C-alpha positions as semicolon CSV with decimal commas, in nm:
position;residue;x (nm);y (nm);z (nm)
1;M;3,809;8,436;1,609
2;R;4,069;8,279;1,347
3;K;4,441;8,411;1,317
4;I;4,607;8,346;1,014
5;V;4,965;8,513;0,996
6;F;5,222;8,470;0,730
7;L;5,561;8,437;0,879
8;L;5,845;8,455;0,640
9;M;6,178;8,349;0,785
10;L;6,479;8,373;0,609
11;M;6,725;8,083;0,735
12;T;7,030;8,142;0,571
13;S;7,155;8,414;0,347
14;L;7,073;8,434;-0,041
15;V;7,444;8,406;-0,114
16;A;7,455;8,050;0,091
17;M;7,323;7,878;-0,234
18;A;7,617;7,970;-0,441
19;G;7,850;7,799;-0,211
20;D;7,632;7,475;-0,249
21;S;7,623;7,438;-0,587
22;L;7,749;7,127;-0,774
23;S;8,129;7,100;-0,822
24;V;8,184;7,095;-1,201
25;E;8,567;7,117;-1,400
26;P;8,679;7,488;-1,331
27;A;8,597;7,669;-1,662
28;P;8,799;7,993;-1,752
29;V;8,567;8,293;-1,632
30;S;8,610;8,656;-1,651
31;K;8,747;8,847;-1,386
32;K;8,409;9,002;-1,307
33;G;8,277;8,687;-1,234
34;S;8,559;8,592;-1,038
35;W;8,540;8,878;-0,814
36;L;8,132;8,844;-0,802
37;K;8,182;8,496;-0,716
38;R;8,438;8,594;-0,424
39;V;8,227;8,863;-0,291
40;I;7,927;8,609;-0,260
41;D;8,139;8,345;-0,108
42;S;8,257;8,587;0,150
43;F;7,953;8,643;0,285
44;S;7,907;8,273;0,399
45;D;8,258;8,222;0,475
46;Q;8,294;8,046;0,804
47;D;8,579;7,824;0,991
48;T;8,438;7,462;1,021
49;L;8,631;7,423;1,338
50;Y;8,359;7,628;1,499
51;V;8,049;7,629;1,258
52;E;7,917;7,309;1,118
53;P;7,741;7,392;0,801
54;Q;7,393;7,286;0,688
55;H;7,386;6,953;0,559
56;Y;7,038;6,938;0,392
57;N;6,855;7,115;0,127
58;W;6,502;7,063;0,313
59;A;6,291;7,105;0,628
60;L;5,989;7,054;0,787
61;M;5,911;7,246;1,160
62;L;5,611;7,264;1,375
63;Q;5,639;7,597;1,573
64;S;5,428;7,797;1,814
65;V;5,421;8,170;1,824
66;T;5,366;8,401;2,129
67;T;5,331;8,734;2,067
68;Y;5,374;9,013;2,340
69;D;5,301;9,386;2,318
70;Y;5,301;9,623;2,580
71;Y;5,259;10,015;2,560
72;R;5,320;10,289;2,840
73;L;5,212;10,648;2,790
74;S;5,279;10,896;3,021
75;T;5,320;11,248;3,123
76;T;5,540;11,499;3,357
77;G;5,533;11,763;3,608
78;P;5,313;11,833;3,908
79;N;5,023;11,640;3,735
80;G;5,208;11,350;3,604
81;Q;4,996;11,074;3,501
82;S;5,035;10,731;3,329
83;I;4,855;10,459;3,152
84;S;4,976;10,109;3,064
85;F;4,845;9,886;2,778
86;S;4,883;9,525;2,638
87;P;4,635;9,298;2,458
88;Q;4,570;8,920;2,547
89;L;4,872;8,707;2,453
90;D;4,859;8,552;2,115
91;V;4,974;8,174;2,073
92;R;4,958;8,054;1,749
93;F;5,049;7,710;1,582
94;G;5,150;7,590;1,253
95;P;5,360;7,397;1,053
96;Y;5,656;7,528;0,834
97;F;5,851;7,407;0,520
98;G;6,150;7,515;0,405
99;W;6,400;7,478;0,111
100;R;6,764;7,642;0,202
101;W;6,729;7,986;0,274
102;V;6,355;8,021;0,232
103;F;6,114;7,916;0,517
104;L;5,741;7,977;0,472
105;G;5,462;7,902;0,768
106;Y;5,132;7,931;0,858
107;T;4,958;7,945;1,196
108;V;4,626;7,959;1,350
109;D;4,530;8,136;1,662
110;L;4,469;7,880;1,941
111;R;4,257;8,111;2,141
112;N;3,989;8,081;1,870
113;L;3,932;7,903;1,582
114;N;3,600;8,064;1,439
115;I;3,700;8,117;1,070
116;F;3,403;8,359;1,054
117;N;3,572;8,615;1,306
118;K;3,840;8,822;1,153
119;S;4,133;8,931;1,392
120;P;4,182;9,312;1,452
121;K;4,573;9,223;1,384
122;F;4,784;9,130;1,133
123;E;5,170;9,090;1,181
124;L;5,434;9,009;0,918
125;D;5,790;8,943;0,998
126;A;6,052;8,829;0,810
127;S;6,433;8,755;0,923
128;I;6,753;8,692;0,760
129;Y;7,031;8,528;0,935
130;S;7,365;8,492;0,727
131;A;7,713;8,452;0,867
132;R;7,811;8,780;0,829
133;F;7,504;9,026;0,764
134;G;7,149;8,970;0,929
135;A;6,803;9,196;0,869
136;D;6,468;9,216;1,058
137;L;6,187;9,366;0,903
138;F;5,833;9,366;1,055
139;F;5,504;9,510;1,031
140;R;5,256;9,483;1,320
141;R;4,878;9,652;1,346
142;T;4,657;9,585;1,635
143;V;4,308;9,757;1,655
144;N;4,092;9,806;1,974
145;D;4,225;9,465;2,097
146;Y;4,421;9,646;2,433
147;K;4,369;9,638;2,795
148;I;4,451;9,877;3,064
149;R;4,706;9,688;3,267
150;S;4,795;9,999;3,490
151;V;4,682;10,351;3,556
152;S;4,779;10,633;3,744
153;M;4,595;10,959;3,782
154;G;4,712;11,119;4,100
155;P;4,779;11,004;4,432
156;D;4,438;11,074;4,579
157;I;4,275;10,877;4,296
158;D;4,224;10,476;4,338
159;T;4,254;10,353;3,965
160;R;4,233;9,971;4,045
161;N;3,877;9,949;3,914
162;L;4,042;10,005;3,586
163;E;4,325;9,730;3,560
164;G;4,183;9,447;3,321
165;V;3,931;9,692;3,142
166;A;3,927;9,653;2,783
167;F;4,005;9,961;2,615
168;D;3,861;10,042;2,212
169;G;4,023;10,351;2,153
170;L;4,354;10,233;2,104
171;K;4,528;10,153;1,754
172;V;4,877;10,103;1,688
173;S;5,068;10,031;1,373
174;I;5,440;9,986;1,369
175;T;5,672;9,877;1,068
176;G;6,027;9,886;1,063
177;V;6,376;9,738;0,940
178;N;6,695;9,640;1,135
179;L;6,995;9,590;0,929
180;Y;7,325;9,440;1,123
181;Y;7,661;9,323;1,040
182;I;7,854;9,068;1,269
183;F;8,251;9,143;1,317
184;N;8,365;8,824;1,420
185;Y;8,133;8,604;1,146
186;R;8,381;8,329;1,077
187;H;8,377;8,168;1,414
188;F;8,012;8,297;1,546
189;S;7,665;8,157;1,383
190;Y;7,370;8,364;1,431
191;P;7,155;8,078;1,220
192;A;7,304;7,836;1,443
193;A;7,078;7,971;1,739
194;F;6,767;8,133;1,543
195;A;6,778;7,920;1,202
196;Q;6,858;7,616;1,262
197;S;7,043;7,624;0,948
198;S;7,440;7,565;1,097
199;C;7,576;7,407;1,441
200;Q;7,817;7,603;1,657
201;K;8,064;7,384;1,786
202;I;8,283;7,605;1,985
203;S;8,172;7,863;2,236
204;C;8,205;8,217;2,042
205;G;8,084;8,549;2,100
206;T;8,110;8,867;1,833
207;W;8,029;9,226;1,843
208;M;7,785;9,380;1,585
209;A;7,675;9,745;1,471
210;G;7,372;9,810;1,264
211;L;7,138;10,055;1,132
212;G;6,706;10,063;1,182
213;Y;6,422;10,261;1,083
214;L;6,079;10,252;1,271
215;N;5,758;10,423;1,147
216;N;5,494;10,387;1,492
217;H;5,150;10,511;1,469
218;I;4,934;10,559;1,725
219;D;4,540;10,643;1,770
220;F;4,465;10,749;2,071
221;D;4,120;10,838;2,209
222;Y;4,138;11,049;2,516
223;E;3,795;11,127;2,523
224;R;3,691;10,777;2,515
225;M;3,960;10,711;2,838
226;E;3,809;10,975;3,040
227;A;3,464;10,844;2,943
228;L;3,606;10,469;3,094
229;A;3,754;10,644;3,379
230;K;3,425;10,808;3,497
231;E;3,220;10,466;3,454
232;H;3,440;10,255;3,658
233;L;3,581;10,489;3,953
234;G;3,263;10,673;3,960
235;Q;3,379;11,007;3,939
236;E;3,503;11,252;3,712
237;V;3,866;11,220;3,571
238;K;4,071;11,448;3,339
239;L;4,390;11,348;3,143
240;D;4,672;11,566;3,107
241;T;4,718;11,793;2,858
242;G;4,964;11,601;2,729
243;F;4,732;11,328;2,648
244;N;4,510;11,564;2,433
245;F;4,619;11,415;2,084
246;K;4,397;11,216;1,875
247;S;4,665;11,038;1,615
248;V;5,076;11,079;1,628
249;K;5,349;10,932;1,408
250;Y;5,675;10,850;1,499
251;R;5,965;10,824;1,275
252;N;6,300;10,675;1,417
253;I;6,626;10,647;1,255
254;S;6,891;10,466;1,509
255;A;7,258;10,327;1,483
256;S;7,343;10,072;1,707
257;V;7,611;9,844;1,866
258;G;7,580;9,507;2,066
259;Y;7,729;9,184;2,154
260;A;7,620;8,830;2,119
261;Y;7,743;8,520;2,262
262;N;7,701;8,152;2,161
263;W;7,766;7,906;2,467
264;V;7,786;7,539;2,343
265;F;7,714;7,405;2,694
266;A;7,688;7,021;2,571
267;R;7,702;6,814;2,264
268;N;7,461;6,919;2,049
269;W;7,338;7,240;2,242
270;L;7,330;7,561;2,214
271;F;7,245;7,883;2,414
272;C;7,270;8,195;2,267
273;S;7,246;8,562;2,423
274;S;7,250;8,890;2,242
275;L;7,178;9,245;2,325
276;S;7,196;9,573;2,103
277;L;7,173;9,934;2,231
278;A;7,064;10,163;2,000
279;L;7,075;10,546;1,959
280;G;6,755;10,686;1,771
281;Y;6,679;11,009;1,670
282;K;6,268;11,012;1,674
283;K;6,039;11,273;1,454
284;S;5,704;11,267;1,538
285;Y;5,387;11,498;1,446
286;S;5,010;11,484;1,557
287;E;4,679;11,540;1,364
288;E;4,612;11,837;1,640
289;E;4,971;11,978;1,566
290;K;4,884;12,003;1,191
291;N;4,557;12,160;1,262
292;K;4,751;12,423;1,513
293;T;4,497;12,322;1,795
294;S;4,801;12,152;2,040
295;G;5,166;12,216;2,067
296;F;5,221;11,861;2,095
297;D;5,536;11,756;1,910
298;F;5,900;11,667;1,966
299;S;6,219;11,557;1,810
300;N;6,502;11,400;2,039
301;F;6,762;11,149;2,076
302;N;6,658;10,825;2,289
303;V;6,822;10,496;2,359
304;D;6,614;10,185;2,239
305;G;6,731;9,796;2,300
306;I;6,676;9,458;2,089
307;G;6,757;9,164;2,266
308;R;6,751;8,788;2,117
309;F;6,789;8,497;2,313
310;G;6,771;8,132;2,192
311;I;6,819;7,748;2,303
312;V;6,857;7,441;2,063
313;W;6,946;7,124;2,032
314;N;7,057;7,028;1,678
315;N;7,217;6,695;1,527
316;T;7,188;6,827;1,180
317;K;6,916;6,639;1,115
318;W;6,688;6,683;1,396
319;Y;6,631;6,984;1,599
320;A;6,430;7,150;1,887
321;G;6,453;7,486;2,080
322;A;6,293;7,824;2,167
323;S;6,398;8,163;2,092
324;A;6,272;8,486;2,144
325;I;6,318;8,820;2,023
326;V;6,248;9,157;2,235
327;R;6,234;9,518;2,105
328;A;6,205;9,831;2,325
329;Y;6,183;10,144;2,171
330;N;6,145;10,498;2,421
331;Y;5,998;10,849;2,312
332;H;6,080;11,100;2,582
333;K;5,963;11,492;2,556
334;S;5,954;11,748;2,839
335;R;5,589;11,666;2,932
336;F;5,531;11,347;2,723
337;A;5,659;10,998;2,686
338;A;5,583;10,692;2,518
339;N;5,726;10,322;2,583
340;N;5,675;10,031;2,367
341;I;5,786;9,688;2,412
342;F;5,724;9,386;2,218
343;G;5,850;9,061;2,122
344;D;5,772;8,707;2,002
345;L;5,854;8,396;2,176
346;N;5,906;8,100;1,929
347;I;5,923;7,710;2,044
348;Y;5,953;7,476;1,752
349;V;6,074;7,108;1,675
350;G;6,182;7,020;1,329
351;L;6,352;6,782;1,071
352;N;6,612;6,852;0,806
353;F;6,623;6,607;0,463
354;G;6,765;6,577;0,148
355;P;7,112;6,587;0,169
356;R;7,319;6,838;0,010
357;G;7,602;6,713;-0,219
358;P;7,875;6,712;-0,022
359;Y;7,699;6,501;0,251
360;K;7,535;6,273;0,038
361;K;7,617;5,922;0,102
362;K;7,852;5,726;-0,167
363;R;7,690;5,447;-0,323
364;T;7,908;5,125;-0,317
365;L;7,901;4,883;-0,626
């Protein structure tokens, strides 16, 4: 199986281009133009005592991407049960090429390079890291690629024989977007830790606030799960009625608050740690509910989380490091709960080239 992923990472804001334009003799401009330029410039306005701006227009990078995905479905009550799933870790590797704020990449699944086999997975991730604002957009689709990691079906049932068994009755698709605002944007640089487009020179932290939307679709074949349990456990096993659904769609609207800190612990070195907690309102429905054959339904508030961690060495021309983004979403009802944790670990090394105007070496006559 060959994994081909188109990963779009926007390394700095679109507005940064305006600040990098060539200097010319100022000409009279309209008030509207002056106001617009001030707004655009404010998006990338940072204190150069704390943050060193990007010196180059172009970048080349080699990167490996490891993806992790974990699902736990559970019910409550005297007959409460739980099942945890996760696919085998994906390790992808490939080159990336960037111009200012646009970064495009191509990666191949290192587990299986057979180009004639199509992967059941599809992933698309995009991130915008500017001085003042940030955004994440992601889409993931996993079909029949999960394994059972742990099962609890009651105190008298030994389920160890189910651990590690492939389960082809779970299909998941996730689509989401997160937007956030960085309050101390003049002194703190997210791009320094996650986009290698600037360098943090002095340790600094900031509070953040944001909004998010998530659409999560789960197809779960509980009859297949019961058959698999009977096959591997040698006895009839019935799932709790809370599992008796074929398809569920979750929609989540959330507001978040968080804190991030950039620690400059040595020359050209940076470690970033960031955590945001979100209060989300979740609405879901199942196909069984629409057909009035099941009462499965919930609309409530839950707490979710997003963590970002990165370590990077960057001397403005060469850079290397690692970063991870971990997202956790929780759904709870009186008799059913779903917990999902997924994220990516990136390890990279790269080169910046093509100096920008202010950083070009002056020719001597």
